Short mmCIF file of C-alpha atoms in Angstrom, two decimals:
data_model
loop_
_atom_site.label_atom_id
_atom_site.label_comp_id
_atom_site.label_asym_id
_atom_site.label_seq_id
_atom_site.Cartn_x
_atom_site.Cartn_y
_atom_site.Cartn_z
CA MET A 1 73.50 109.14 -82.01
CA VAL A 2 73.81 107.19 -84.99
CA ILE A 3 71.60 103.72 -84.27
CA ALA A 4 72.08 102.04 -87.69
CA HIS A 5 74.16 103.03 -90.61
CA LEU A 6 73.13 100.42 -93.94
CA ARG A 7 74.06 100.23 -97.39
CA PHE A 8 72.45 98.33 -100.20
CA ASP A 9 74.88 96.79 -103.16
CA ASN A 10 73.05 96.69 -106.64
CA PRO A 11 74.34 94.19 -108.82
CA ASP A 12 75.27 97.45 -111.08
CA GLY A 13 78.04 97.77 -108.86
CA SER A 14 76.61 100.62 -107.13
CA SER A 15 75.43 101.40 -103.75
CA LYS A 16 72.63 103.59 -101.63
CA ASP A 17 72.52 104.53 -97.79
CA TRP A 18 70.53 104.32 -94.79
CA ILE A 19 70.90 106.14 -91.51
CA ILE A 20 68.66 106.46 -89.04
CA ARG A 21 69.51 108.40 -85.98
CA ARG A 22 67.98 109.05 -82.59
CA THR A 23 67.41 112.92 -81.86
CA SER A 24 66.52 114.83 -78.45
CA ASP A 25 62.87 114.55 -80.23
CA GLY A 26 62.43 111.97 -81.80
CA PHE A 27 64.55 110.27 -84.96
CA ALA A 28 66.28 111.47 -88.00
CA THR A 29 67.22 108.84 -91.25
CA GLU A 30 69.29 109.92 -94.52
CA TRP A 31 69.27 108.40 -97.47
CA GLY A 32 71.31 108.32 -100.88
CA ARG A 33 73.95 106.90 -103.20
CA THR A 34 77.23 105.82 -100.74
CA GLY A 35 79.85 108.98 -101.40
CA LYS A 36 77.05 111.43 -102.69
CA ALA A 37 74.88 113.93 -100.54
CA LEU A 38 72.19 112.66 -98.92
CA GLN A 39 68.93 113.41 -98.63
CA SER A 40 67.64 113.77 -94.85
CA LYS A 41 64.26 113.75 -92.63
CA ASN A 42 63.20 114.74 -89.72
CA PHE A 43 60.92 112.78 -87.66
CA PRO A 44 59.48 114.46 -84.43
CA GLY A 45 58.67 111.83 -81.84
CA LYS A 46 54.93 113.60 -81.00
CA ASN A 47 53.93 111.53 -84.25
CA PHE A 48 54.58 107.92 -83.14
CA SER A 49 53.35 106.29 -79.83
CA ASN A 50 56.03 104.86 -79.57
CA VAL A 51 59.25 106.23 -81.30
CA ASP A 52 61.68 103.30 -80.41
CA ALA A 53 59.29 100.67 -81.67
CA GLU A 54 59.05 102.79 -85.19
CA ILE A 55 62.71 103.06 -85.29
CA GLN A 56 63.06 98.54 -84.77
CA ARG A 57 60.23 98.68 -87.84
CA ARG A 58 62.21 100.75 -90.29
CA ILE A 59 65.30 99.24 -89.22
CA SER A 60 63.94 95.78 -89.62
CA GLU A 61 62.34 97.08 -92.98
CA LYS A 62 65.68 97.80 -94.32
CA TYR A 63 66.84 94.52 -93.30
CA LYS A 64 64.27 92.53 -95.73
CA LYS A 65 64.73 94.66 -98.93
CA GLY A 66 68.74 93.30 -98.65
CA TYR A 67 70.61 96.10 -96.79
CA GLN A 68 73.76 95.07 -94.78
CA ASP A 69 74.88 97.22 -91.58
CA VAL A 70 77.92 99.26 -92.13
CA VAL A 71 77.80 100.29 -88.86
CA SER A 72 75.56 100.21 -85.70
CA SER A 73 76.39 102.94 -82.86
CA ALA A 74 75.74 100.00 -80.42
CA PRO A 75 75.92 96.11 -81.57
CA ASP A 76 75.27 94.56 -78.34
CA ASP A 77 72.24 96.93 -77.51
CA PRO A 78 69.10 94.76 -77.06
CA ALA A 79 66.94 97.10 -79.05
CA MET A 80 69.35 95.80 -82.27
CA LYS A 81 69.88 92.44 -81.04
CA ALA A 82 65.80 92.09 -81.02
CA VAL A 83 65.50 93.62 -84.37
CA LYS A 84 67.63 90.99 -86.02
CA LYS A 85 66.48 88.68 -84.17
CA ARG A 86 63.41 89.09 -85.47
CA VAL A 87 63.93 89.38 -88.89
CA GLU A 88 65.90 86.06 -89.29
CA GLN A 89 62.64 84.65 -87.34
CA GLU A 90 60.62 86.26 -90.41
CA ALA A 91 62.56 85.52 -92.94
CA LYS A 92 63.28 81.66 -91.47
CA ALA A 93 58.96 81.41 -91.60
CA GLU A 94 58.96 82.57 -94.46
CA ALA A 95 61.37 80.05 -96.17
CA GLN A 96 59.08 76.94 -93.82
CA LYS A 97 56.33 78.34 -96.13
CA LYS A 98 57.82 78.23 -99.49
CA ALA A 99 59.08 74.69 -98.45
CA GLU A 100 56.00 73.20 -97.65
CA LYS A 101 54.06 74.92 -100.14
CA GLU A 102 56.27 73.82 -102.75
CA LEU A 103 56.33 70.02 -100.85
CA ALA A 104 52.18 70.33 -101.14
CA LYS A 105 52.65 70.50 -104.93
CA ILE A 106 55.05 67.49 -105.27
CA SER A 107 53.02 65.56 -102.66
CA LYS A 108 49.93 66.49 -104.81
CA ILE A 109 51.88 65.78 -108.60
CA ASP A 110 52.76 61.91 -106.95
CA SER A 111 49.30 61.17 -105.73
CA VAL A 112 48.10 61.81 -109.03
CA PHE A 113 50.77 59.68 -110.43
CA SER A 114 50.07 57.29 -108.16
CA ASN A 115 46.85 56.72 -109.37
CA TRP A 116 48.22 56.09 -112.63
CA PHE A 117 50.51 52.78 -111.68
#
């Protein structure tokens, strides 16, 4: 069963797909240029303490890299919602940290200038 089909659109107009499927004994991924034959790899469940957590981790990594949903077999699936929510929260936290660093720089500059006047 396909859990997620994600696509990354390159600036040059090309795109690449990444698909993850749950198998009876683990999961499998497929990847490659959109419209071309995809490469694939099987991951036996015995190699992971928690297969579902590993699937979520890999999907999360792809979202962070800029991949977008093409198909999700279960968009209302709590696991998929949890992954998306976590990625959104991580992105917000990262943006907040960046904003705080910039604000700290401005505060330092402001304090230097206030000493001059």
